[in-house]
PDB file of N, CA and C in Angstrom:
ATOM      1  N   MET A   1      12.629 -27.181 -35.650  1.00  0.00           N
ATOM      2  CA  MET A   1      13.045 -25.831 -35.291  1.00  0.00           C
ATOM      3  C   MET A   1      14.393 -25.917 -34.572  1.00  0.00           C
ATOM      4  N   ASP A   2      15.258 -25.048 -34.965  1.00  0.00           N
ATOM      5  CA  ASP A   2      16.587 -24.980 -34.362  1.00  0.00           C
ATOM      6  C   ASP A   2      16.536 -24.041 -33.162  1.00  0.00           C
ATOM      7  N   ILE A   3      17.289 -24.337 -32.136  1.00  0.00           N
ATOM      8  CA  ILE A   3      17.316 -23.510 -30.920  1.00  0.00           C
ATOM      9  C   ILE A   3      17.718 -22.072 -31.230  1.00  0.00           C
ATOM     10  N   LYS A   4      18.487 -21.863 -32.287  1.00  0.00           N
ATOM     11  CA  LYS A   4      18.904 -20.508 -32.663  1.00  0.00           C
ATOM     12  C   LYS A   4      17.736 -19.676 -33.187  1.00  0.00           C
ATOM     13  N   ASP A   5      16.676 -20.341 -33.622  1.00  0.00           N
ATOM     14  CA  ASP A   5      15.516 -19.641 -34.183  1.00  0.00           C
ATOM     15  C   ASP A   5      14.527 -19.180 -33.121  1.00  0.00           C
ATOM     16  N   ILE A   6      14.724 -19.596 -31.889  1.00  0.00           N
ATOM     17  CA  ILE A   6      13.800 -19.229 -30.816  1.00  0.00           C
ATOM     18  C   ILE A   6      14.084 -17.800 -30.374  1.00  0.00           C
ATOM     19  N   LYS A   7      13.025 -17.010 -30.384  1.00  0.00           N
ATOM     20  CA  LYS A   7      13.138 -15.609 -29.986  1.00  0.00           C
ATOM     21  C   LYS A   7      12.900 -15.506 -28.482  1.00  0.00           C
ATOM     22  N   ILE A   8      13.766 -14.828 -27.784  1.00  0.00           N
ATOM     23  CA  ILE A   8      13.604 -14.650 -26.346  1.00  0.00           C
ATOM     24  C   ILE A   8      12.720 -13.440 -26.108  1.00  0.00           C
ATOM     25  N   VAL A   9      11.658 -13.646 -25.357  1.00  0.00           N
ATOM     26  CA  VAL A   9      10.722 -12.576 -25.039  1.00  0.00           C
ATOM     27  C   VAL A   9      11.109 -11.987 -23.691  1.00  0.00           C
ATOM     28  N   GLU A  10      11.191 -10.680 -23.654  1.00  0.00           N
ATOM     29  CA  GLU A  10      11.559  -9.994 -22.417  1.00  0.00           C
ATOM     30  C   GLU A  10      10.379 -10.029 -21.447  1.00  0.00           C
ATOM     31  N   SER A  11      10.635 -10.306 -20.194  1.00  0.00           N
ATOM     32  CA  SER A  11       9.570 -10.365 -19.195  1.00  0.00           C
ATOM     33  C   SER A  11       9.066  -8.965 -18.857  1.00  0.00           C
ATOM     34  N   VAL A  12       7.858  -8.903 -18.306  1.00  0.00           N
ATOM     35  CA  VAL A  12       7.284  -7.624 -17.882  1.00  0.00           C
ATOM     36  C   VAL A  12       8.199  -6.970 -16.856  1.00  0.00           C
ATOM     37  N   GLU A  13       8.683  -7.757 -15.906  1.00  0.00           N
ATOM     38  CA  GLU A  13       9.554  -7.216 -14.869  1.00  0.00           C
ATOM     39  C   GLU A  13      10.806  -6.587 -15.477  1.00  0.00           C
ATOM     40  N   SER A  14      11.352  -7.238 -16.493  1.00  0.00           N
ATOM     41  CA  SER A  14      12.540  -6.712 -17.147  1.00  0.00           C
ATOM     42  C   SER A  14      12.231  -5.407 -17.879  1.00  0.00           C
ATOM     43  N   LYS A  15      11.082  -5.349 -18.542  1.00  0.00           N
ATOM     44  CA  LYS A  15      10.686  -4.123 -19.243  1.00  0.00           C
ATOM     45  C   LYS A  15      10.457  -2.979 -18.255  1.00  0.00           C
ATOM     46  N   LEU A  16       9.876  -3.286 -17.107  1.00  0.00           N
ATOM     47  CA  LEU A  16       9.649  -2.248 -16.100  1.00  0.00           C
ATOM     48  C   LEU A  16      10.968  -1.660 -15.614  1.00  0.00           C
ATOM     49  N   GLY A  17      12.014  -2.449 -15.664  1.00  0.00           N
ATOM     50  CA  GLY A  17      13.322  -1.977 -15.243  1.00  0.00           C
ATOM     51  C   GLY A  17      13.891  -0.877 -16.127  1.00  0.00           C
ATOM     52  N   HIS A  18      13.320  -0.713 -17.325  1.00  0.00           N
ATOM     53  CA  HIS A  18      13.780   0.326 -18.249  1.00  0.00           C
ATOM     54  C   HIS A  18      13.109   1.672 -17.998  1.00  0.00           C
ATOM     55  N   LEU A  19      12.047   1.681 -17.216  1.00  0.00           N
ATOM     56  CA  LEU A  19      11.321   2.930 -16.970  1.00  0.00           C
ATOM     57  C   LEU A  19      12.087   3.832 -16.011  1.00  0.00           C
ATOM     58  N   GLU A  20      11.895   5.103 -16.210  1.00  0.00           N
ATOM     59  CA  GLU A  20      12.450   6.089 -15.277  1.00  0.00           C
ATOM     60  C   GLU A  20      11.282   6.822 -14.645  1.00  0.00           C
ATOM     61  N   TRP A  21      11.365   7.088 -13.360  1.00  0.00           N
ATOM     62  CA  TRP A  21      10.337   7.887 -12.721  1.00  0.00           C
ATOM     63  C   TRP A  21      10.894   8.613 -11.523  1.00  0.00           C
ATOM     64  N   LYS A  22      10.173   9.642 -11.184  1.00  0.00           N
ATOM     65  CA  LYS A  22      10.524  10.456 -10.029  1.00  0.00           C
ATOM     66  C   LYS A  22       9.458  10.181  -8.977  1.00  0.00           C
ATOM     67  N   LYS A  23       9.871   9.611  -7.863  1.00  0.00           N
ATOM     68  CA  LYS A  23       8.921   9.227  -6.814  1.00  0.00           C
ATOM     69  C   LYS A  23       8.334  10.464  -6.152  1.00  0.00           C
ATOM     70  N   SER A  24       7.019  10.484  -6.100  1.00  0.00           N
ATOM     71  CA  SER A  24       6.311  11.572  -5.437  1.00  0.00           C
ATOM     72  C   SER A  24       6.334  11.339  -3.928  1.00  0.00           C
ATOM     73  N   PRO A  25       6.500  12.382  -3.139  1.00  0.00           N
ATOM     74  CA  PRO A  25       6.472  12.196  -1.687  1.00  0.00           C
ATOM     75  C   PRO A  25       5.065  11.895  -1.169  1.00  0.00           C
ATOM     76  N   ASP A  26       4.065  12.199  -1.988  1.00  0.00           N
ATOM     77  CA  ASP A  26       2.672  11.970  -1.586  1.00  0.00           C
ATOM     78  C   ASP A  26       2.063  10.848  -2.416  1.00  0.00           C
ATOM     79  N   ALA A  27       1.276  10.012  -1.773  1.00  0.00           N
ATOM     80  CA  ALA A  27       0.605   8.919  -2.475  1.00  0.00           C
ATOM     81  C   ALA A  27      -0.408   9.475  -3.464  1.00  0.00           C
ATOM     82  N   HIS A  28      -0.387   8.960  -4.690  1.00  0.00           N
ATOM     83  CA  HIS A  28      -1.362   9.368  -5.695  1.00  0.00           C
ATOM     84  C   HIS A  28      -2.411   8.283  -5.927  1.00  0.00           C
ATOM     85  N   ILE A  29      -2.281   7.175  -5.204  1.00  0.00           N
ATOM     86  CA  ILE A  29      -3.254   6.091  -5.251  1.00  0.00           C
ATOM     87  C   ILE A  29      -3.701   5.811  -3.825  1.00  0.00           C
ATOM     88  N   LEU A  30      -4.991   5.842  -3.627  1.00  0.00           N
ATOM     89  CA  LEU A  30      -5.545   5.560  -2.301  1.00  0.00           C
ATOM     90  C   LEU A  30      -6.756   4.656  -2.440  1.00  0.00           C
ATOM     91  N   LEU A  31      -6.977   3.828  -1.446  1.00  0.00           N
ATOM     92  CA  LEU A  31      -8.224   3.076  -1.385  1.00  0.00           C
ATOM     93  C   LEU A  31      -9.270   4.001  -0.776  1.00  0.00           C
ATOM     94  N   LYS A  32     -10.427   4.109  -1.419  1.00  0.00           N
ATOM     95  CA  LYS A  32     -11.479   4.989  -0.914  1.00  0.00           C
ATOM     96  C   LYS A  32     -11.953   4.516   0.454  1.00  0.00           C
ATOM     97  N   LYS A  33     -12.078   3.195   0.592  1.00  0.00           N
ATOM     98  CA  LYS A  33     -12.437   2.606   1.882  1.00  0.00           C
ATOM     99  C   LYS A  33     -11.370   1.583   2.225  1.00  0.00           C
ATOM    100  N   SER A  34     -10.844   1.683   3.425  1.00  0.00           N
ATOM    101  CA  SER A  34      -9.884   0.683   3.893  1.00  0.00           C
ATOM    102  C   SER A  34     -10.298   0.278   5.293  1.00  0.00           C
ATOM    103  N   GLY A  35      -9.691  -0.733   5.793  1.00  0.00           N
ATOM    104  CA  GLY A  35     -10.075  -1.214   7.113  1.00  0.00           C
ATOM    105  C   GLY A  35     -10.951  -2.446   7.010  1.00  0.00           C
ATOM    106  N   ALA A  36     -11.438  -2.901   8.133  1.00  0.00           N
ATOM    107  CA  ALA A  36     -12.185  -4.156   8.206  1.00  0.00           C
ATOM    108  C   ALA A  36     -13.469  -4.156   7.391  1.00  0.00           C
ATOM    109  N   ASP A  37     -14.113  -2.988   7.230  1.00  0.00           N
ATOM    110  CA  ASP A  37     -15.379  -2.945   6.493  1.00  0.00           C
ATOM    111  C   ASP A  37     -15.209  -2.589   5.014  1.00  0.00           C
ATOM    112  N   ALA A  38     -13.981  -2.493   4.539  1.00  0.00           N
ATOM    113  CA  ALA A  38     -13.727  -2.171   3.133  1.00  0.00           C
ATOM    114  C   ALA A  38     -14.170  -3.328   2.243  1.00  0.00           C
ATOM    115  N   PRO A  39     -14.702  -3.029   1.059  1.00  0.00           N
ATOM    116  CA  PRO A  39     -15.146  -4.103   0.175  1.00  0.00           C
ATOM    117  C   PRO A  39     -14.018  -5.041  -0.244  1.00  0.00           C
ATOM    118  N   CYS A  40     -12.790  -4.538  -0.319  1.00  0.00           N
ATOM    119  CA  CYS A  40     -11.680  -5.410  -0.716  1.00  0.00           C
ATOM    120  C   CYS A  40     -11.345  -6.427   0.371  1.00  0.00           C
ATOM    121  N   VAL A  41     -11.821  -6.207   1.565  1.00  0.00           N
ATOM    122  CA  VAL A  41     -11.602  -7.155   2.661  1.00  0.00           C
ATOM    123  C   VAL A  41     -12.781  -8.112   2.783  1.00  0.00           C
ATOM    124  N   SER A  42     -13.984  -7.554   2.773  1.00  0.00           N
ATOM    125  CA  SER A  42     -15.155  -8.364   3.092  1.00  0.00           C
ATOM    126  C   SER A  42     -15.889  -8.952   1.894  1.00  0.00           C
ATOM    127  N   GLU A  43     -15.829  -8.310   0.726  1.00  0.00           N
ATOM    128  CA  GLU A  43     -16.674  -8.744  -0.386  1.00  0.00           C
ATOM    129  C   GLU A  43     -15.938  -9.163  -1.653  1.00  0.00           C
ATOM    130  N   CYS A  44     -14.773  -8.656  -1.887  1.00  0.00           N
ATOM    131  CA  CYS A  44     -14.097  -8.841  -3.173  1.00  0.00           C
ATOM    132  C   CYS A  44     -13.560 -10.264  -3.326  1.00  0.00           C
ATOM    133  N   GLN A  45     -13.966 -10.899  -4.404  1.00  0.00           N
ATOM    134  CA  GLN A  45     -13.485 -12.242  -4.708  1.00  0.00           C
ATOM    135  C   GLN A  45     -12.301 -12.145  -5.664  1.00  0.00           C
ATOM    136  N   GLY A  46     -11.181 -12.690  -5.307  1.00  0.00           N
ATOM    137  CA  GLY A  46     -10.026 -12.736  -6.185  1.00  0.00           C
ATOM    138  C   GLY A  46      -9.146 -11.503  -6.164  1.00  0.00           C
ATOM    139  N   ARG A  47      -9.649 -10.409  -5.644  1.00  0.00           N
ATOM    140  CA  ARG A  47      -8.884  -9.157  -5.555  1.00  0.00           C
ATOM    141  C   ARG A  47      -8.099  -8.890  -6.840  1.00  0.00           C
ATOM    142  N   PRO A  48      -8.805  -8.506  -7.926  1.00  0.00           N
ATOM    143  CA  PRO A  48      -8.134  -8.320  -9.211  1.00  0.00           C
ATOM    144  C   PRO A  48      -7.015  -7.286  -9.191  1.00  0.00           C
ATOM    145  N   CYS A  49      -7.068  -6.326  -8.287  1.00  0.00           N
ATOM    146  CA  CYS A  49      -5.991  -5.320  -8.231  1.00  0.00           C
ATOM    147  C   CYS A  49      -4.644  -5.975  -7.948  1.00  0.00           C
ATOM    148  N   THR A  50      -4.649  -7.084  -7.210  1.00  0.00           N
ATOM    149  CA  THR A  50      -3.389  -7.739  -6.851  1.00  0.00           C
ATOM    150  C   THR A  50      -2.815  -8.575  -7.985  1.00  0.00           C
ATOM    151  N   THR A  51      -3.633  -8.878  -8.993  1.00  0.00           N
ATOM    152  CA  THR A  51      -3.140  -9.703 -10.095  1.00  0.00           C
ATOM    153  C   THR A  51      -2.996  -8.943 -11.405  1.00  0.00           C
ATOM    154  N   VAL A  52      -3.785  -7.902 -11.618  1.00  0.00           N
ATOM    155  CA  VAL A  52      -3.753  -7.185 -12.895  1.00  0.00           C
ATOM    156  C   VAL A  52      -2.614  -6.176 -12.975  1.00  0.00           C
ATOM    157  N   CYS A  53      -2.160  -5.672 -11.871  1.00  0.00           N
ATOM    158  CA  CYS A  53      -1.145  -4.616 -11.868  1.00  0.00           C
ATOM    159  C   CYS A  53       0.217  -5.168 -12.290  1.00  0.00           C
ATOM    160  N   PRO A  54       0.763  -4.676 -13.420  1.00  0.00           N
ATOM    161  CA  PRO A  54       2.058  -5.192 -13.859  1.00  0.00           C
ATOM    162  C   PRO A  54       3.211  -4.786 -12.937  1.00  0.00           C
ATOM    163  N   ALA A  55       3.019  -3.726 -12.158  1.00  0.00           N
ATOM    164  CA  ALA A  55       4.078  -3.238 -11.269  1.00  0.00           C
ATOM    165  C   ALA A  55       3.922  -3.735  -9.838  1.00  0.00           C
ATOM    166  N   LYS A  56       2.938  -4.590  -9.612  1.00  0.00           N
ATOM    167  CA  LYS A  56       2.709  -5.184  -8.285  1.00  0.00           C
ATOM    168  C   LYS A  56       2.543  -4.121  -7.193  1.00  0.00           C
ATOM    169  N   VAL A  57       1.706  -3.136  -7.493  1.00  0.00           N
ATOM    170  CA  VAL A  57       1.432  -2.060  -6.532  1.00  0.00           C
ATOM    171  C   VAL A  57       0.614  -2.584  -5.356  1.00  0.00           C
ATOM    172  N   TYR A  58      -0.290  -3.526  -5.612  1.00  0.00           N
ATOM    173  CA  TYR A  58      -1.217  -4.006  -4.585  1.00  0.00           C
ATOM    174  C   TYR A  58      -0.808  -5.374  -4.074  1.00  0.00           C
ATOM    175  N   GLU A  59      -0.776  -5.501  -2.755  1.00  0.00           N
ATOM    176  CA  GLU A  59      -0.450  -6.777  -2.114  1.00  0.00           C
ATOM    177  C   GLU A  59      -1.529  -7.101  -1.090  1.00  0.00           C
ATOM    178  N   TRP A  60      -2.001  -8.334  -1.106  1.00  0.00           N
ATOM    179  CA  TRP A  60      -2.966  -8.781  -0.106  1.00  0.00           C
ATOM    180  C   TRP A  60      -2.203  -9.369   1.062  1.00  0.00           C
ATOM    181  N   GLU A  61      -2.399  -8.811   2.239  1.00  0.00           N
ATOM    182  CA  GLU A  61      -1.801  -9.348   3.463  1.00  0.00           C
ATOM    183  C   GLU A  61      -2.880 -10.137   4.192  1.00  0.00           C
ATOM    184  N   ALA A  62      -2.863 -11.431   3.993  1.00  0.00           N
ATOM    185  CA  ALA A  62      -3.894 -12.292   4.569  1.00  0.00           C
ATOM    186  C   ALA A  62      -3.883 -12.260   6.094  1.00  0.00           C
ATOM    187  N   ASP A  63      -2.700 -12.188   6.687  1.00  0.00           N
ATOM    188  CA  ASP A  63      -2.603 -12.166   8.149  1.00  0.00           C
ATOM    189  C   ASP A  63      -3.309 -10.956   8.752  1.00  0.00           C
ATOM    190  N   HIS A  64      -3.207  -9.821   8.056  1.00  0.00           N
ATOM    191  CA  HIS A  64      -3.807  -8.583   8.562  1.00  0.00           C
ATOM    192  C   HIS A  64      -5.129  -8.247   7.879  1.00  0.00           C
ATOM    193  N   LYS A  65      -5.530  -9.084   6.922  1.00  0.00           N
ATOM    194  CA  LYS A  65      -6.769  -8.884   6.162  1.00  0.00           C
ATOM    195  C   LYS A  65      -6.860  -7.465   5.603  1.00  0.00           C
ATOM    196  N   LYS A  66      -5.845  -7.121   4.791  1.00  0.00           N
ATOM    197  CA  LYS A  66      -5.865  -5.800   4.168  1.00  0.00           C
ATOM    198  C   LYS A  66      -5.064  -5.811   2.874  1.00  0.00           C
ATOM    199  N   VAL A  67      -5.375  -4.834   2.030  1.00  0.00           N
ATOM    200  CA  VAL A  67      -4.621  -4.624   0.804  1.00  0.00           C
ATOM    201  C   VAL A  67      -3.626  -3.502   1.069  1.00  0.00           C
ATOM    202  N   VAL A  68      -2.359  -3.762   0.795  1.00  0.00           N
ATOM    203  CA  VAL A  68      -1.311  -2.760   0.950  1.00  0.00           C
ATOM    204  C   VAL A  68      -1.069  -2.131  -0.416  1.00  0.00           C
ATOM    205  N   VAL A  69      -1.013  -0.802  -0.459  1.00  0.00           N
ATOM    206  CA  VAL A  69      -0.793  -0.069  -1.705  1.00  0.00           C
ATOM    207  C   VAL A  69       0.630   0.488  -1.704  1.00  0.00           C
ATOM    208  N   ASN A  70       1.459  -0.037  -2.588  1.00  0.00           N
ATOM    209  CA  ASN A  70       2.834   0.442  -2.752  1.00  0.00           C
ATOM    210  C   ASN A  70       2.856   1.423  -3.919  1.00  0.00           C
ATOM    211  N   TYR A  71       2.339   2.627  -3.712  1.00  0.00           N
ATOM    212  CA  TYR A  71       2.151   3.595  -4.791  1.00  0.00           C
ATOM    213  C   TYR A  71       3.450   3.947  -5.514  1.00  0.00           C
ATOM    214  N   GLU A  72       4.576   3.767  -4.854  1.00  0.00           N
ATOM    215  CA  GLU A  72       5.868   4.114  -5.451  1.00  0.00           C
ATOM    216  C   GLU A  72       6.169   3.292  -6.697  1.00  0.00           C
ATOM    217  N   ASN A  73       5.575   2.102  -6.800  1.00  0.00           N
ATOM    218  CA  ASN A  73       5.824   1.219  -7.942  1.00  0.00           C
ATOM    219  C   ASN A  73       4.942   1.531  -9.146  1.00  0.00           C
ATOM    220  N   CYS A  74       3.958   2.379  -8.997  1.00  0.00           N
ATOM    221  CA  CYS A  74       2.928   2.603 -10.015  1.00  0.00           C
ATOM    222  C   CYS A  74       3.510   3.122 -11.329  1.00  0.00           C
ATOM    223  N   ILE A  75       3.058   2.521 -12.446  1.00  0.00           N
ATOM    224  CA  ILE A  75       3.467   2.985 -13.770  1.00  0.00           C
ATOM    225  C   ILE A  75       2.332   3.741 -14.468  1.00  0.00           C
ATOM    226  N   GLU A  76       1.293   4.075 -13.721  1.00  0.00           N
ATOM    227  CA  GLU A  76       0.203   4.938 -14.173  1.00  0.00           C
ATOM    228  C   GLU A  76      -0.573   4.378 -15.361  1.00  0.00           C
ATOM    229  N   CYS A  77      -0.772   3.065 -15.393  1.00  0.00           N
ATOM    230  CA  CYS A  77      -1.501   2.456 -16.510  1.00  0.00           C
ATOM    231  C   CYS A  77      -3.014   2.524 -16.322  1.00  0.00           C
ATOM    232  N   GLY A  78      -3.488   2.596 -15.082  1.00  0.00           N
ATOM    233  CA  GLY A  78      -4.910   2.709 -14.802  1.00  0.00           C
ATOM    234  C   GLY A  78      -5.671   1.397 -14.773  1.00  0.00           C
ATOM    235  N   ALA A  79      -4.997   0.277 -14.953  1.00  0.00           N
ATOM    236  CA  ALA A  79      -5.673  -1.019 -14.975  1.00  0.00           C
ATOM    237  C   ALA A  79      -6.396  -1.307 -13.663  1.00  0.00           C
ATOM    238  N   CYS A  80      -5.806  -0.940 -12.550  1.00  0.00           N
ATOM    239  CA  CYS A  80      -6.411  -1.213 -11.241  1.00  0.00           C
ATOM    240  C   CYS A  80      -7.756  -0.508 -11.110  1.00  0.00           C
ATOM    241  N   ARG A  81      -7.803   0.727 -11.525  1.00  0.00           N
ATOM    242  CA  ARG A  81      -9.028   1.515 -11.406  1.00  0.00           C
ATOM    243  C   ARG A  81     -10.122   0.950 -12.311  1.00  0.00           C
ATOM    244  N   MET A  82      -9.742   0.501 -13.496  1.00  0.00           N
ATOM    245  CA  MET A  82     -10.726  -0.045 -14.432  1.00  0.00           C
ATOM    246  C   MET A  82     -11.302  -1.371 -13.959  1.00  0.00           C
ATOM    247  N   LEU A  83     -10.498  -2.190 -13.293  1.00  0.00           N
ATOM    248  CA  LEU A  83     -10.934  -3.532 -12.944  1.00  0.00           C
ATOM    249  C   LEU A  83     -11.433  -3.713 -11.522  1.00  0.00           C
ATOM    250  N   CYS A  84     -11.338  -2.700 -10.687  1.00  0.00           N
ATOM    251  CA  CYS A  84     -11.844  -2.833  -9.320  1.00  0.00           C
ATOM    252  C   CYS A  84     -13.367  -2.951  -9.374  1.00  0.00           C
ATOM    253  N   PRO A  85     -13.918  -4.084  -8.963  1.00  0.00           N
ATOM    254  CA  PRO A  85     -15.362  -4.279  -9.057  1.00  0.00           C
ATOM    255  C   PRO A  85     -16.164  -3.380  -8.114  1.00  0.00           C
ATOM    256  N   PHE A  86     -15.508  -2.736  -7.168  1.00  0.00           N
ATOM    257  CA  PHE A  86     -16.207  -1.883  -6.205  1.00  0.00           C
ATOM    258  C   PHE A  86     -15.859  -0.407  -6.365  1.00  0.00           C
ATOM    259  N   ASP A  87     -15.119  -0.060  -7.418  1.00  0.00           N
ATOM    260  CA  ASP A  87     -14.707   1.330  -7.651  1.00  0.00           C
ATOM    261  C   ASP A  87     -14.096   1.910  -6.371  1.00  0.00           C
ATOM    262  N   ASN A  88     -13.216   1.134  -5.756  1.00  0.00           N
ATOM    263  CA  ASN A  88     -12.646   1.507  -4.462  1.00  0.00           C
ATOM    264  C   ASN A  88     -11.244   2.110  -4.574  1.00  0.00           C
ATOM    265  N   ILE A  89     -10.772   2.336  -5.795  1.00  0.00           N
ATOM    266  CA  ILE A  89      -9.420   2.865  -5.974  1.00  0.00           C
ATOM    267  C   ILE A  89      -9.491   4.284  -6.512  1.00  0.00           C
ATOM    268  N   ASN A  90      -8.905   5.202  -5.776  1.00  0.00           N
ATOM    269  CA  ASN A  90      -8.798   6.588  -6.219  1.00  0.00           C
ATOM    270  C   ASN A  90      -7.379   6.775  -6.744  1.00  0.00           C
ATOM    271  N   CYS A  91      -7.259   6.973  -8.048  1.00  0.00           N
ATOM    272  CA  CYS A  91      -5.952   7.081  -8.694  1.00  0.00           C
ATOM    273  C   CYS A  91      -5.862   8.416  -9.412  1.00  0.00           C
ATOM    274  N   GLU A  92      -5.002   9.267  -8.931  1.00  0.00           N
ATOM    275  CA  GLU A  92      -4.748  10.568  -9.566  1.00  0.00           C
ATOM    276  C   GLU A  92      -3.361  10.497 -10.200  1.00  0.00           C
ATOM    277  N   TRP A  93      -3.124  11.288 -11.219  1.00  0.00           N
ATOM    278  CA  TRP A  93      -1.787  11.324 -11.807  1.00  0.00           C
ATOM    279  C   TRP A  93      -0.900  12.195 -10.923  1.00  0.00           C
ATOM    280  N   PRO A  94       0.326  11.776 -10.673  1.00  0.00           N
ATOM    281  CA  PRO A  94       1.225  12.590  -9.853  1.00  0.00           C
ATOM    282  C   PRO A  94       1.481  13.939 -10.528  1.00  0.00           C
ATOM    283  N   GLY A  95       1.555  14.967  -9.746  1.00  0.00           N
ATOM    284  CA  GLY A  95       1.767  16.301 -10.302  1.00  0.00           C
ATOM    285  C   GLY A  95       3.209  16.750 -10.196  1.00  0.00           C
ATOM    286  N   GLY A  96       3.471  17.916 -10.710  1.00  0.00           N
ATOM    287  CA  GLY A  96       4.766  18.563 -10.536  1.00  0.00           C
ATOM    288  C   GLY A  96       5.962  17.826 -11.092  1.00  0.00           C
ATOM    289  N   GLY A  97       5.811  17.165 -12.238  1.00  0.00           N
ATOM    290  CA  GLY A  97       6.940  16.454 -12.837  1.00  0.00           C
ATOM    291  C   GLY A  97       7.266  15.131 -12.174  1.00  0.00           C
ATOM    292  N   MET A  98       6.398  14.681 -11.280  1.00  0.00           N
ATOM    293  CA  MET A  98       6.616  13.400 -10.602  1.00  0.00           C
ATOM    294  C   MET A  98       6.002  12.282 -11.438  1.00  0.00           C
ATOM    295  N   GLY A  99       6.346  11.071 -11.118  1.00  0.00           N
ATOM    296  CA  GLY A  99       5.777   9.912 -11.792  1.00  0.00           C
ATOM    297  C   GLY A  99       6.680   9.396 -12.900  1.00  0.00           C
ATOM    298  N   VAL A 100       6.069   8.608 -13.788  1.00  0.00           N
ATOM    299  CA  VAL A 100       6.813   7.928 -14.842  1.00  0.00           C
ATOM    300  C   VAL A 100       7.196   8.894 -15.956  1.00  0.00           C
ATOM    301  N   LYS A 101       8.408   8.734 -16.438  1.00  0.00           N
ATOM    302  CA  LYS A 101       8.885   9.511 -17.585  1.00  0.00           C
ATOM    303  C   LYS A 101       8.857   8.560 -18.783  1.00  0.00           C
ATOM    304  N   TYR A 102       7.770   8.645 -19.567  1.00  0.00           N
ATOM    305  CA  TYR A 102       7.637   7.764 -20.724  1.00  0.00           C
ATOM    306  C   TYR A 102       8.459   8.283 -21.889  1.00  0.00           C
ATOM    307  N   LYS A 103       8.948   7.342 -22.678  1.00  0.00           N
ATOM    308  CA  LYS A 103       9.717   7.676 -23.872  1.00  0.00           C
ATOM    309  C   LYS A 103       8.986   7.098 -25.071  1.00  0.00           C
ATOM    310  N   TYR A 104       9.084   7.748 -26.183  1.00  0.00           N
ATOM    311  CA  TYR A 104       8.474   7.238 -27.400  1.00  0.00           C
ATOM    312  C   TYR A 104       9.416   6.225 -28.031  1.00  0.00           C
ATOM    313  N   GLY A 105       8.834   5.068 -28.415  1.00  0.00           N
ATOM    314  CA  GLY A 105       9.620   4.087 -29.164  1.00  0.00           C
ATOM    315  C   GLY A 105      10.283   3.042 -28.391  1.00  0.00           C
TER     316      GLY A 105
END
């Protein structure tokens, strides 16, 4: 195989850079339970929300033993809600023309 024949695959991060969105002033993603007794702190193994989200909305802060939700990064795919083993994520679609502006093609 010649080096010229190798196809360069665009990274997820690079593809996310092509999206346009209008940031909502209000969070549209919330943890139903947060704090020390939340299942994502005390019971959840692996915290799938922190690994499945392509936009890195969820971050585990080990020092503070909490999941931080950066809702501004959300691309509204719904993967976090589907994979949370404790159904602890409340995800609503942003209203009023806010959120991701998807394009066809």
